[in-house]
Coordinates of C-alpha atoms in Angstrom, one line a residue:
M1 CA 438.5 218.4 -125.3
H2 CA 436.1 216.0 -127.0
E3 CA 436.9 215.8 -130.7
D4 CA 433.3 215.6 -131.8
F5 CA 432.5 219.1 -130.5
E6 CA 433.6 221.0 -133.5
D7 CA 432.9 224.6 -134.0
T8 CA 433.4 227.2 -136.7
G9 CA 434.6 229.7 -134.1
T10 CA 438.2 230.2 -133.2
G11 CA 440.1 231.4 -130.2
K12 CA 440.1 230.7 -126.5
G13 CA 436.4 231.5 -126.0
S14 CA 435.4 229.0 -128.6
A15 CA 437.6 226.3 -127.1
L16 CA 436.3 227.1 -123.6
W17 CA 432.8 226.7 -124.8
R18 CA 433.5 223.3 -126.4
N19 CA 435.3 222.0 -123.4
G20 CA 432.6 223.2 -121.1
L21 CA 429.9 221.6 -123.2
A22 CA 431.9 218.3 -123.2
V23 CA 432.2 218.4 -119.4
F24 CA 428.4 219.1 -119.2
A25 CA 427.7 216.1 -121.4
A26 CA 429.9 213.8 -119.4
G27 CA 428.3 215.0 -116.2
I28 CA 424.8 214.2 -117.6
S29 CA 426.0 210.7 -118.4
V30 CA 427.4 210.2 -114.9
F31 CA 424.1 211.4 -113.3
V32 CA 421.9 209.2 -115.5
L33 CA 424.0 206.1 -115.2
S34 CA 424.3 206.6 -111.4
A35 CA 420.6 207.2 -111.0
N36 CA 419.8 204.0 -112.9
Y37 CA 422.4 202.0 -111.0
Y38 CA 421.2 202.9 -107.6
G39 CA 417.5 203.0 -108.5
L40 CA 416.5 205.1 -105.6
L41 CA 414.6 207.9 -107.4
Q42 CA 410.9 207.9 -108.1
P43 CA 410.4 207.5 -111.9
M44 CA 408.7 210.8 -112.5
W45 CA 411.4 212.6 -110.5
Q46 CA 414.2 210.9 -112.3
T47 CA 412.7 211.6 -115.7
A48 CA 412.2 215.3 -114.7
M49 CA 415.8 215.7 -113.5
T50 CA 417.2 214.0 -116.6
M51 CA 415.2 216.2 -118.9
A52 CA 416.2 219.2 -116.9
L53 CA 419.8 218.4 -118.0
I54 CA 419.3 216.8 -121.4
L55 CA 417.1 219.5 -123.0
P56 CA 419.4 222.4 -122.1
F57 CA 422.3 220.4 -123.5
A58 CA 420.2 219.8 -126.7
F59 CA 419.7 223.6 -127.1
L60 CA 423.4 224.4 -126.6
H61 CA 424.7 221.5 -128.6
T62 CA 422.5 222.1 -131.7
S63 CA 423.2 225.8 -131.6
R64 CA 426.9 225.2 -132.0
R65 CA 426.4 222.7 -134.8
G66 CA 424.3 224.9 -137.1
R67 CA 420.8 223.6 -136.3
G68 CA 419.8 226.5 -134.1
V69 CA 421.6 229.3 -135.9
W70 CA 418.4 231.2 -136.5
L71 CA 418.6 232.1 -132.8
H72 CA 421.3 234.3 -131.3
P73 CA 423.6 232.2 -129.1
A74 CA 422.4 234.2 -126.1
L75 CA 418.8 233.3 -126.8
N76 CA 419.7 229.6 -126.9
I77 CA 421.2 230.0 -123.5
V78 CA 417.9 231.7 -122.3
F79 CA 415.9 228.8 -123.8
A80 CA 418.2 226.3 -122.1
I81 CA 417.7 228.0 -118.7
A82 CA 414.0 228.3 -119.2
V83 CA 413.4 224.6 -120.1
S84 CA 415.7 223.5 -117.2
A85 CA 413.6 225.6 -114.8
A86 CA 410.4 224.1 -116.2
F87 CA 411.5 220.6 -115.4
L88 CA 413.2 221.5 -112.1
N89 CA 409.8 222.8 -111.0
V90 CA 408.8 219.2 -110.9
V91 CA 412.0 218.1 -109.2
F92 CA 411.8 220.7 -106.3
N93 CA 408.0 220.8 -106.0
Y94 CA 407.3 217.2 -106.6
M95 CA 405.0 216.5 -103.6
A96 CA 403.1 219.7 -104.0
I97 CA 402.5 219.0 -107.7
Q98 CA 401.2 215.5 -106.9
M99 CA 398.8 217.0 -104.4
R100 CA 397.4 219.5 -106.8
Q101 CA 397.5 217.4 -110.0
V102 CA 394.0 218.2 -111.3
I103 CA 394.2 221.8 -110.3
P104 CA 397.6 223.0 -111.4
S105 CA 399.0 226.4 -110.3
I106 CA 399.6 229.2 -112.8
W107 CA 403.3 228.4 -112.5
D108 CA 402.7 224.8 -113.4
Q109 CA 400.8 225.9 -116.5
I110 CA 403.6 228.3 -117.5
A111 CA 406.2 225.5 -116.9
C112 CA 404.2 223.1 -119.0
V113 CA 404.0 225.5 -122.0
V114 CA 407.8 226.2 -121.8
A115 CA 408.5 222.4 -121.6
V116 CA 406.2 221.5 -124.5
L117 CA 407.5 224.3 -126.8
S118 CA 411.1 223.4 -125.9
V119 CA 410.6 219.7 -126.7
L120 CA 409.0 220.6 -130.0
E121 CA 411.9 222.9 -130.9
V122 CA 414.8 220.5 -130.1
T123 CA 413.0 217.7 -131.8
R124 CA 412.7 219.9 -134.9
R125 CA 416.4 220.6 -134.8
Y126 CA 417.4 216.9 -134.6
F127 CA 414.7 215.3 -136.9
G128 CA 413.0 218.1 -138.9
W129 CA 409.4 219.2 -138.9
A130 CA 407.5 215.9 -139.2
L131 CA 407.2 214.9 -135.6
P132 CA 406.7 218.4 -134.1
I133 CA 404.0 219.0 -136.6
I134 CA 402.2 215.8 -135.6
A135 CA 402.5 216.9 -131.9
T136 CA 401.3 220.4 -132.7
V137 CA 398.3 219.0 -134.6
M138 CA 397.6 216.8 -131.6
I139 CA 397.6 219.8 -129.2
G140 CA 395.4 221.7 -131.6
Y141 CA 393.0 218.8 -131.7
A142 CA 393.0 218.7 -127.9
F143 CA 392.0 222.4 -127.6
L144 CA 389.5 222.5 -130.5
G145 CA 387.9 219.1 -130.1
N146 CA 384.5 220.5 -129.1
M147 CA 384.2 222.1 -132.5
L148 CA 384.8 219.0 -134.6
P149 CA 382.3 216.6 -136.3
P150 CA 380.6 214.2 -133.9
A151 CA 382.7 211.2 -134.8
W152 CA 385.9 213.0 -133.7
R153 CA 384.4 215.4 -131.1
H154 CA 385.5 215.5 -127.5
A155 CA 385.0 218.0 -124.6
G156 CA 388.1 220.1 -125.5
W157 CA 391.0 221.1 -123.3
D158 CA 391.9 224.2 -121.4
M159 CA 395.3 225.2 -120.1
S160 CA 394.6 223.5 -116.8
F161 CA 393.7 220.2 -118.3
M162 CA 396.6 220.3 -120.7
T163 CA 398.9 220.8 -117.8
F164 CA 397.3 217.9 -116.0
S165 CA 397.5 215.6 -119.1
L166 CA 401.1 216.4 -120.1
Y167 CA 402.9 217.7 -117.0
T168 CA 401.6 217.1 -113.5
Q169 CA 401.0 213.3 -113.7
S170 CA 403.0 210.3 -114.9
A171 CA 401.9 210.7 -118.5
G172 CA 402.7 213.0 -121.4
L173 CA 406.2 214.4 -120.7
F174 CA 406.6 211.8 -118.0
G175 CA 404.9 208.9 -119.6
V176 CA 406.1 205.6 -120.9
A177 CA 408.2 206.9 -123.8
P178 CA 410.3 209.5 -121.8
K179 CA 410.6 207.1 -118.9
V180 CA 411.9 204.3 -121.1
A181 CA 414.3 206.8 -122.8
V182 CA 416.0 207.9 -119.6
T183 CA 416.4 204.3 -118.4
L184 CA 416.7 201.5 -120.9
I185 CA 417.6 203.6 -124.0
F186 CA 420.2 205.9 -122.4
V187 CA 421.9 203.0 -120.6
F188 CA 422.1 200.8 -123.8
V189 CA 423.3 203.8 -125.8
S190 CA 426.0 204.2 -123.2
L191 CA 427.0 200.5 -123.5
G192 CA 427.3 201.0 -127.3
A193 CA 429.5 204.0 -126.7
F194 CA 431.8 202.2 -124.3
L195 CA 432.1 199.2 -126.7
A196 CA 433.0 201.5 -129.5
R197 CA 435.7 203.3 -127.5
M198 CA 437.0 199.9 -126.3
G199 CA 437.6 199.0 -130.0
T200 CA 434.9 196.3 -130.3
M201 CA 433.7 197.6 -133.7
D202 CA 437.2 197.3 -135.3
R203 CA 437.5 193.8 -133.9
V204 CA 434.1 192.8 -135.2
L205 CA 435.1 194.0 -138.7
D206 CA 438.4 192.1 -138.5
L207 CA 436.6 188.9 -137.4
S208 CA 434.0 189.3 -140.2
R209 CA 436.8 189.7 -142.8
A210 CA 438.5 186.6 -141.6
F211 CA 435.3 184.5 -141.7
T212 CA 434.4 185.7 -145.2
R213 CA 437.9 185.5 -146.6
G214 CA 438.0 183.8 -150.0
S215 CA 434.2 183.7 -150.4
Y216 CA 432.1 185.4 -153.1
G217 CA 431.3 189.0 -152.1
G218 CA 433.3 188.8 -148.9
S219 CA 433.5 192.5 -148.5
A220 CA 429.7 192.8 -148.6
K221 CA 429.3 189.9 -146.3
V222 CA 431.5 191.7 -143.8
A223 CA 428.8 194.5 -143.8
V224 CA 426.1 192.0 -143.1
F225 CA 427.9 190.2 -140.3
S226 CA 429.2 193.3 -138.6
S227 CA 425.9 195.2 -138.8
A228 CA 424.0 192.2 -137.4
I229 CA 426.4 192.0 -134.4
M230 CA 426.8 195.7 -133.6
G231 CA 423.3 196.8 -134.7
T232 CA 421.5 194.8 -132.0
I233 CA 423.2 197.0 -129.3
S234 CA 423.1 200.2 -131.2
G235 CA 419.8 202.1 -130.7
S236 CA 419.9 203.7 -134.2
S237 CA 420.1 202.3 -137.7
V238 CA 421.7 205.6 -138.8
A239 CA 424.4 205.3 -136.2
N240 CA 425.0 201.7 -137.3
V241 CA 425.3 202.8 -140.9
V242 CA 427.9 205.5 -140.0
G243 CA 429.8 203.2 -137.6
T244 CA 430.2 200.2 -139.9
G245 CA 429.5 201.8 -143.3
R246 CA 432.5 204.1 -143.3
F247 CA 434.6 200.9 -143.3
T248 CA 432.5 198.4 -145.3
I249 CA 431.1 200.6 -148.1
P250 CA 434.6 201.6 -149.5
L251 CA 435.6 197.9 -149.3
M252 CA 432.5 196.9 -151.3
K253 CA 433.1 199.6 -153.9
A254 CA 436.8 198.6 -154.2
A255 CA 435.8 194.9 -154.7
G256 CA 433.6 195.8 -157.7
F257 CA 430.1 196.4 -156.3
R258 CA 428.2 199.3 -157.7
A259 CA 428.0 202.3 -155.3
Y260 CA 424.2 202.2 -154.9
F261 CA 424.3 198.4 -154.2
A262 CA 427.0 198.8 -151.5
A263 CA 425.0 201.6 -149.9
A264 CA 421.8 199.6 -150.0
I265 CA 423.4 196.5 -148.5
E266 CA 424.8 198.6 -145.6
A267 CA 421.4 200.4 -145.0
V268 CA 419.4 197.1 -145.0
A269 CA 421.9 195.3 -142.8
S270 CA 422.2 198.1 -140.4
T271 CA 418.4 198.4 -140.1
G272 CA 418.1 194.7 -139.6
G273 CA 420.6 194.9 -136.8
L274 CA 417.9 196.4 -134.6
L275 CA 415.6 193.4 -135.4
M276 CA 418.2 190.9 -134.3
P277 CA 418.0 189.6 -130.7
P278 CA 419.2 189.6 -128.0
V279 CA 419.0 193.4 -127.5
M280 CA 417.3 194.7 -130.6
G281 CA 418.4 198.3 -129.9
A282 CA 416.8 198.0 -126.4
G283 CA 413.5 197.2 -128.2
A284 CA 413.4 193.7 -126.7
F285 CA 413.3 195.1 -123.2
I286 CA 410.8 197.8 -124.0
M287 CA 408.5 195.2 -125.7
A288 CA 408.8 193.0 -122.6
E289 CA 407.8 195.9 -120.4
L290 CA 404.9 197.0 -122.5
L291 CA 403.5 193.4 -122.8
Q292 CA 404.4 192.5 -119.2
V293 CA 405.9 189.2 -120.4
P294 CA 409.3 187.6 -119.7
Y295 CA 412.2 188.9 -121.8
G296 CA 412.9 185.3 -122.9
N297 CA 409.5 185.2 -124.6
I298 CA 410.4 188.2 -126.7
I299 CA 413.7 186.7 -127.8
L300 CA 412.1 183.3 -128.7
A301 CA 409.5 185.1 -130.8
A302 CA 411.9 187.5 -132.5
I303 CA 414.8 185.2 -133.3
F304 CA 413.5 183.3 -136.4
P305 CA 412.1 186.3 -138.4
A306 CA 415.4 188.1 -137.7
I307 CA 417.3 185.1 -139.0
L308 CA 415.1 185.0 -142.1
Y309 CA 415.8 188.7 -142.7
F310 CA 419.6 188.2 -142.7
V311 CA 419.3 185.0 -144.7
V312 CA 417.8 186.9 -147.6
V313 CA 420.3 189.8 -147.3
F314 CA 423.2 187.4 -147.1
L315 CA 422.0 185.3 -150.0
S316 CA 421.3 188.5 -152.0
V317 CA 424.9 189.4 -151.5
H318 CA 426.1 186.0 -152.4
F319 CA 424.0 185.7 -155.6
E320 CA 424.9 189.3 -156.7
S321 CA 428.6 188.4 -156.2
R322 CA 428.2 185.2 -158.2
K323 CA 426.4 187.1 -161.0
L324 CA 429.3 189.7 -161.1
D325 CA 432.0 187.1 -160.3
I326 CA 433.3 189.1 -157.3
R327 CA 435.5 187.2 -154.9
S328 CA 437.2 188.5 -151.8
D329 CA 440.9 188.3 -151.2
T330 CA 442.1 184.9 -150.2
E331 CA 444.9 186.3 -148.2
G332 CA 444.6 187.6 -144.7
E333 CA 444.4 186.4 -141.1
A334 CA 443.3 182.8 -140.4
R335 CA 440.0 182.4 -138.8
S336 CA 441.3 180.7 -135.7
A337 CA 443.9 183.5 -135.2
A338 CA 441.2 186.2 -135.8
L339 CA 438.9 184.5 -133.3
L340 CA 441.7 184.3 -130.7
R341 CA 442.6 187.9 -131.2
C342 CA 439.1 189.4 -131.6
G343 CA 437.0 187.0 -129.6
P344 CA 437.7 188.6 -126.2
Y345 CA 436.2 191.9 -127.4
L346 CA 432.8 190.1 -127.7
I347 CA 432.9 188.9 -124.1
P348 CA 430.9 192.0 -122.9
V349 CA 428.1 191.0 -125.2
L350 CA 428.2 187.4 -123.8
L351 CA 428.3 188.8 -120.3
L352 CA 425.2 190.9 -121.0
L353 CA 423.3 187.8 -122.2
G354 CA 424.4 185.8 -119.2
L355 CA 423.3 188.4 -116.7
I356 CA 419.9 188.7 -118.4
A357 CA 419.6 184.9 -118.5
I358 CA 419.9 184.8 -114.7
D359 CA 417.2 187.4 -114.3
I360 CA 419.3 190.4 -113.7
P361 CA 417.1 193.4 -114.7
P362 CA 418.2 194.7 -118.2
V363 CA 419.2 198.2 -117.0
R364 CA 421.4 196.8 -114.2
A365 CA 422.9 194.1 -116.5
A366 CA 423.9 196.8 -119.1
L367 CA 425.4 198.9 -116.3
Y368 CA 427.5 195.9 -115.1
T369 CA 428.6 195.3 -118.6
V370 CA 429.7 199.0 -119.0
G371 CA 431.8 198.6 -115.9
F372 CA 433.2 195.3 -117.2
C373 CA 434.1 197.0 -120.5
V374 CA 436.4 199.4 -118.6
V375 CA 438.0 196.5 -116.6
L376 CA 438.4 194.3 -119.7
S377 CA 440.0 197.1 -121.6
W378 CA 442.8 197.3 -119.1
V379 CA 443.7 193.7 -120.2
L380 CA 443.2 194.2 -123.9
Q381 CA 443.5 197.8 -124.9
P382 CA 443.5 200.1 -121.8
M383 CA 440.9 202.8 -121.7
G384 CA 442.4 205.7 -119.9
L385 CA 440.6 208.6 -118.3
R386 CA 440.5 210.5 -121.6
A387 CA 438.8 207.5 -123.4
I388 CA 436.3 207.0 -120.5
F389 CA 435.5 210.7 -120.6
A390 CA 435.0 210.5 -124.4
A391 CA 432.6 207.5 -124.0
L392 CA 430.6 209.5 -121.4
V393 CA 430.3 212.4 -123.8
D394 CA 429.4 210.1 -126.7
S395 CA 426.7 208.6 -124.5
T396 CA 425.0 211.9 -123.9
E397 CA 425.5 213.1 -127.5
Q398 CA 424.0 209.9 -129.0
A399 CA 421.2 209.6 -126.5
T400 CA 420.0 213.2 -126.6
P401 CA 418.2 213.0 -130.0
I402 CA 416.4 209.8 -128.9
L403 CA 415.3 211.3 -125.6
C404 CA 414.0 214.4 -127.4
A405 CA 412.1 212.3 -129.8
C406 CA 410.7 210.2 -127.0
A407 CA 409.6 213.3 -125.1
C408 CA 407.8 214.6 -128.2
A409 CA 406.2 211.1 -128.6
G410 CA 405.1 211.4 -125.0
I411 CA 403.2 214.7 -125.9
I412 CA 401.4 212.9 -128.7
I413 CA 400.6 209.8 -126.6
G414 CA 399.4 212.1 -123.7
G415 CA 397.2 214.0 -126.1
M416 CA 395.7 210.8 -127.5
D417 CA 395.0 209.5 -124.0
G418 CA 393.6 212.8 -122.8
T419 CA 391.2 213.3 -125.7
G420 CA 390.2 209.7 -126.4
L421 CA 391.7 209.8 -129.9
A422 CA 393.3 206.4 -129.4
I423 CA 389.9 204.9 -128.8
K424 CA 388.3 206.7 -131.7
F425 CA 391.2 205.5 -134.0
S426 CA 390.7 202.0 -132.7
Q427 CA 387.0 202.1 -133.5
F428 CA 387.7 203.4 -137.0
L429 CA 390.2 200.6 -137.7
I430 CA 387.9 197.9 -136.3
E431 CA 385.1 199.2 -138.6
F432 CA 387.5 199.2 -141.4
A433 CA 388.5 195.7 -140.6
Q434 CA 385.0 194.5 -141.0
E435 CA 385.4 194.9 -144.7
S436 CA 388.8 193.1 -144.7
R437 CA 391.3 192.3 -142.0
I438 CA 394.1 192.4 -144.6
L439 CA 393.2 196.0 -145.4
A440 CA 393.2 196.9 -141.7
L441 CA 396.7 195.4 -141.4
I442 CA 397.9 197.3 -144.5
L443 CA 396.5 200.5 -143.0
G444 CA 398.2 199.7 -139.8
M445 CA 401.5 199.1 -141.6
I446 CA 401.2 202.5 -143.4
V447 CA 400.4 204.3 -140.2
V448 CA 403.5 202.8 -138.4
I449 CA 405.8 203.6 -141.3
I450 CA 404.6 207.2 -141.5
L451 CA 405.0 207.6 -137.7
G452 CA 408.5 206.1 -137.9
M453 CA 409.8 208.3 -140.7
G454 CA 412.6 210.4 -139.4
L455 CA 412.5 209.0 -135.8
P456 CA 414.9 206.7 -133.9
A457 CA 413.5 203.1 -134.2
T458 CA 412.8 202.7 -130.4
A459 CA 410.9 206.1 -130.2
A460 CA 409.0 205.2 -133.3
Y461 CA 408.0 201.8 -131.9
I462 CA 406.8 203.2 -128.6
L463 CA 404.7 205.8 -130.4
A464 CA 403.3 203.4 -133.0
A465 CA 402.6 200.7 -130.3
A466 CA 400.4 203.2 -128.5
V467 CA 398.5 204.1 -131.7
V468 CA 398.2 200.8 -133.6
A469 CA 398.9 197.8 -131.3
P470 CA 395.8 198.0 -129.1
T471 CA 393.5 198.0 -132.1
L472 CA 395.2 195.0 -133.7
I473 CA 395.0 193.1 -130.4
K474 CA 391.3 193.9 -130.3
L475 CA 390.9 192.3 -133.7
G476 CA 392.1 189.0 -132.2
Y477 CA 395.8 188.9 -133.1
M478 CA 398.3 187.6 -130.6
P479 CA 399.8 190.5 -128.6
I480 CA 403.4 189.5 -129.1
A481 CA 402.8 189.1 -132.8
V482 CA 401.2 192.5 -133.0
H483 CA 404.1 194.2 -131.2
L484 CA 406.6 192.5 -133.4
F485 CA 404.5 193.6 -136.4
V486 CA 404.7 197.2 -135.2
F487 CA 408.4 196.9 -134.3
Y488 CA 409.3 195.6 -137.7
Y489 CA 407.6 198.4 -139.7
A490 CA 408.8 201.1 -137.3
N491 CA 412.4 200.0 -138.2
L492 CA 411.7 199.5 -141.9
S493 CA 410.6 203.1 -142.1
H494 CA 414.3 203.8 -142.2
I495 CA 414.7 202.2 -145.6
T496 CA 411.2 203.4 -146.9
P497 CA 411.1 206.6 -149.0
P498 CA 410.7 209.5 -148.8
V499 CA 412.3 209.8 -145.3
D500 CA 414.6 206.8 -145.3
L501 CA 417.3 208.0 -143.0
A502 CA 419.5 204.8 -143.1
T503 CA 419.5 204.9 -146.9
Y504 CA 420.4 208.6 -147.0
A505 CA 423.3 208.0 -144.6
A506 CA 424.6 205.1 -146.6
S507 CA 424.3 206.8 -150.0
G508 CA 426.1 209.8 -148.5
I509 CA 429.1 207.6 -147.6
A510 CA 429.0 205.7 -150.9
Q511 CA 428.3 208.9 -153.0
S512 CA 425.5 207.1 -154.8
N513 CA 422.2 208.2 -156.1
P514 CA 419.8 208.3 -153.1
I515 CA 416.7 207.3 -155.1
R516 CA 418.4 204.4 -156.8
T517 CA 419.9 203.3 -153.4
S518 CA 416.4 203.5 -151.8
M519 CA 414.9 201.3 -154.5
R520 CA 417.6 198.7 -154.2
A521 CA 417.3 198.8 -150.4
I522 CA 413.6 198.1 -150.7
S523 CA 414.1 195.2 -153.0
L524 CA 416.8 193.7 -150.7
G525 CA 414.5 194.2 -147.7
A526 CA 411.3 193.0 -149.5
V527 CA 411.0 189.9 -147.4
A528 CA 411.0 192.0 -144.2
F529 CA 408.0 193.8 -145.5
I530 CA 406.2 190.5 -146.1
L531 CA 407.2 188.6 -142.9
P532 CA 405.1 190.6 -140.4
M533 CA 402.0 190.1 -142.5
I534 CA 402.6 186.4 -142.4
F535 CA 403.6 185.9 -138.7
I536 CA 400.8 188.1 -137.4
H537 CA 398.3 185.7 -139.1
D538 CA 400.1 182.5 -138.2
P539 CA 402.5 182.9 -135.2
V540 CA 404.2 179.6 -136.0
L541 CA 407.1 181.6 -137.4
L542 CA 407.4 183.2 -134.0
L543 CA 408.0 179.7 -132.6
Q544 CA 404.6 179.9 -130.8
S545 CA 403.3 176.5 -132.1
A546 CA 403.1 173.4 -129.9
D547 CA 403.1 171.1 -133.0
P548 CA 406.7 170.1 -133.7
L549 CA 406.0 168.8 -137.2
R550 CA 404.2 172.0 -138.3
L551 CA 407.0 174.0 -136.8
V552 CA 409.7 172.1 -138.8
I553 CA 407.7 172.4 -142.0
S554 CA 407.0 176.1 -141.6
V555 CA 410.7 176.8 -140.8
A556 CA 411.9 174.8 -143.8
T557 CA 409.5 176.4 -146.3
A558 CA 410.3 179.8 -144.9
V559 CA 414.0 179.4 -145.3
A560 CA 413.5 178.0 -148.8
G561 CA 411.2 180.8 -149.7
T562 CA 413.6 183.5 -148.6
A563 CA 416.4 181.8 -150.5
V564 CA 414.4 181.7 -153.7
I565 CA 413.2 185.3 -153.3
A566 CA 416.8 186.4 -152.9
G567 CA 417.6 184.7 -156.2
G568 CA 414.7 186.4 -157.9
L569 CA 415.7 189.8 -156.5
T570 CA 419.3 189.5 -157.7
G571 CA 418.6 187.7 -161.0
W572 CA 420.9 184.7 -160.2
L573 CA 420.1 181.3 -158.9
F574 CA 422.3 178.4 -160.2
T575 CA 422.8 180.6 -163.3
H576 CA 421.8 184.0 -164.7
V577 CA 418.1 184.4 -165.2
T578 CA 415.9 186.7 -167.3
G579 CA 413.2 189.1 -166.0
L580 CA 410.6 186.4 -166.5
G581 CA 412.8 184.0 -164.5
R582 CA 413.0 186.5 -161.7
L583 CA 409.3 186.9 -161.5
I584 CA 408.9 183.1 -161.4
L585 CA 411.4 182.9 -158.5
I586 CA 409.7 185.6 -156.5
A587 CA 406.3 184.0 -157.1
S588 CA 407.7 180.6 -156.0
G589 CA 409.4 182.1 -152.9
G590 CA 406.3 184.0 -151.9
A591 CA 404.2 180.9 -152.2
L592 CA 406.6 179.0 -150.0
L593 CA 406.4 181.7 -147.3
V594 CA 402.6 181.5 -147.1
P595 CA 401.8 179.1 -144.2
V596 CA 399.1 177.3 -146.1
W597 CA 400.0 173.8 -147.2
Y598 CA 398.5 173.8 -150.7
I599 CA 400.0 177.2 -151.5
S600 CA 403.4 176.0 -150.3
I601 CA 403.1 172.9 -152.6
L602 CA 402.3 175.2 -155.5
G603 CA 405.5 177.1 -154.7
V604 CA 407.5 173.9 -154.8
L605 CA 406.0 173.0 -158.2
I606 CA 406.8 176.4 -159.6
F607 CA 410.3 176.1 -158.4
G608 CA 410.6 172.6 -159.9
L609 CA 409.7 174.0 -163.3
F610 CA 412.3 176.7 -162.9
W611 CA 415.0 174.2 -161.9
I612 CA 414.2 172.1 -165.0
S613 CA 414.5 175.3 -167.1
T614 CA 418.0 175.9 -165.8
R615 CA 419.0 172.3 -166.5
T616 CA 417.8 172.6 -170.1
N617 CA 418.9 176.2 -170.7
F618 CA 415.4 177.3 -171.5
Q619 CA 416.1 180.8 -172.9
P620 CA 412.9 182.6 -171.9
I621 CA 414.1 182.0 -168.3
V622 CA 417.9 181.4 -168.5
K623 CA 420.3 184.0 -169.9
L624 CA 422.9 182.6 -172.2
P625 CA 426.5 183.8 -171.8
Q626 CA 426.3 186.4 -174.7
E627 CA 423.1 187.9 -173.2
R628 CA 424.6 188.6 -169.8
T629 CA 425.3 192.2 -168.7

């Protein structure tokens, strides 16, 4: 039996149910991984078959874990059968449905309604009401569009057109979001599950401890390192928080960090893991597919902003540790010994990069890496049949919420395409931009963060890219910069109140105040909120400039700016600083980040004045020993 399938029931019947559900989950993983490996199935057919398995599992799984208890268990089984039949209709009648796309049968229409309602319900169970409400409003807009004011009016749907838009063509429930979910996302979630069962997470933590041994704030730096490494493969910042935070947060608290600071560091680092190449939680491959550009272009553009993100988080940890005088234990495993013992567990990640570098498709590269994990485990720490079975169950259990969210996003995107709402929103944003392009970007940022609240980052990115990216590209911004802009804010929604899932998860582990944790997480991630606004205007930070001198200057000022901002956020740089000193540092760092030469020079001058103040113990800026708290 899989240990994660807990149940409040007792007795043989309950055990039989849990075991049966675990076998079902493992079978789903086998099918999806096999279908992606052989690549023989037509995309819409493969998506339909996968959803015919995943959605029934979602109904049954959530009903046993308390999220569907308002329904009698027998009704959950009925819903599971109904939604499976709705998607199997596409599987078994695929050619006939393609022939009658525009004029669907009554059975197609019934199947479409069942599929849509089922997706809305399972999404609600996993993520709450926000996304299902947006999808429901979208459907309402589709049906009532002919009654709206002229600016937002359209012809209006009937059941036949709804079925065509969402069900009988490669859009809606079978559009980009669900298709990507059953290929890229599921496979990379599976890779993460196999790496976890192989013991890679434990070894990454051991390696991080060894390399931060004896430094200031070593326990917190372990969280930063481990989250950056594991978060890039994980498809969820929350999963990253839970996976690494259950080890790192207690270590940070024991070292002397406040509970809310420990939780905030873990939430920010785990969220940043999905911004870190080479995988970016599968976001790099999705972005390459949406933009139709080589994967290497995405990595080149994404690498430096991600490094800046972790520079400010790492330095914030270091400065906070200096301020509180927190050192890590000097005893422990030597770095060379730790690298020798733990390094082999990172070989699968290097293999993945190598396969992608020689132009192996990402899905196939990830599948080869999954197989390699099993083979390598026989050398390092053998994965028996029970561990492989558990990894397959983990894959389905972790991927199911993401697939449900992507299916719901598919409904919204299908509705926007079918009603022309995407074009209307684009026109509105362009008119808004005539007043100020900065205001248009701020509005775009707000829309992306709202769409991303409560959703897995990859699902949020796909949805937000469909809504916001085309408009910003029309405004003249570089497409790759626009998509990274959207990707950043879709991820940052996980540390942005009121629905900051990563922060909630971390504060739960740390037993800290969620609001205070959220505020600290925002301050730690402040640079990440600024960076997209900078690189979308001047893509030099995305390494897109052909001028080497300009590139070097921009990189140097950006690194210096992030370091100074980190000092301002923590209240320590060379020495303890006052509130006024912190404001001066943040202003100086912000000026250094702006890619305009005279503003950067102003930042250098401001910092020069600050440095002189620290040398002369100028009390309005520097805290004297007796003033320190």
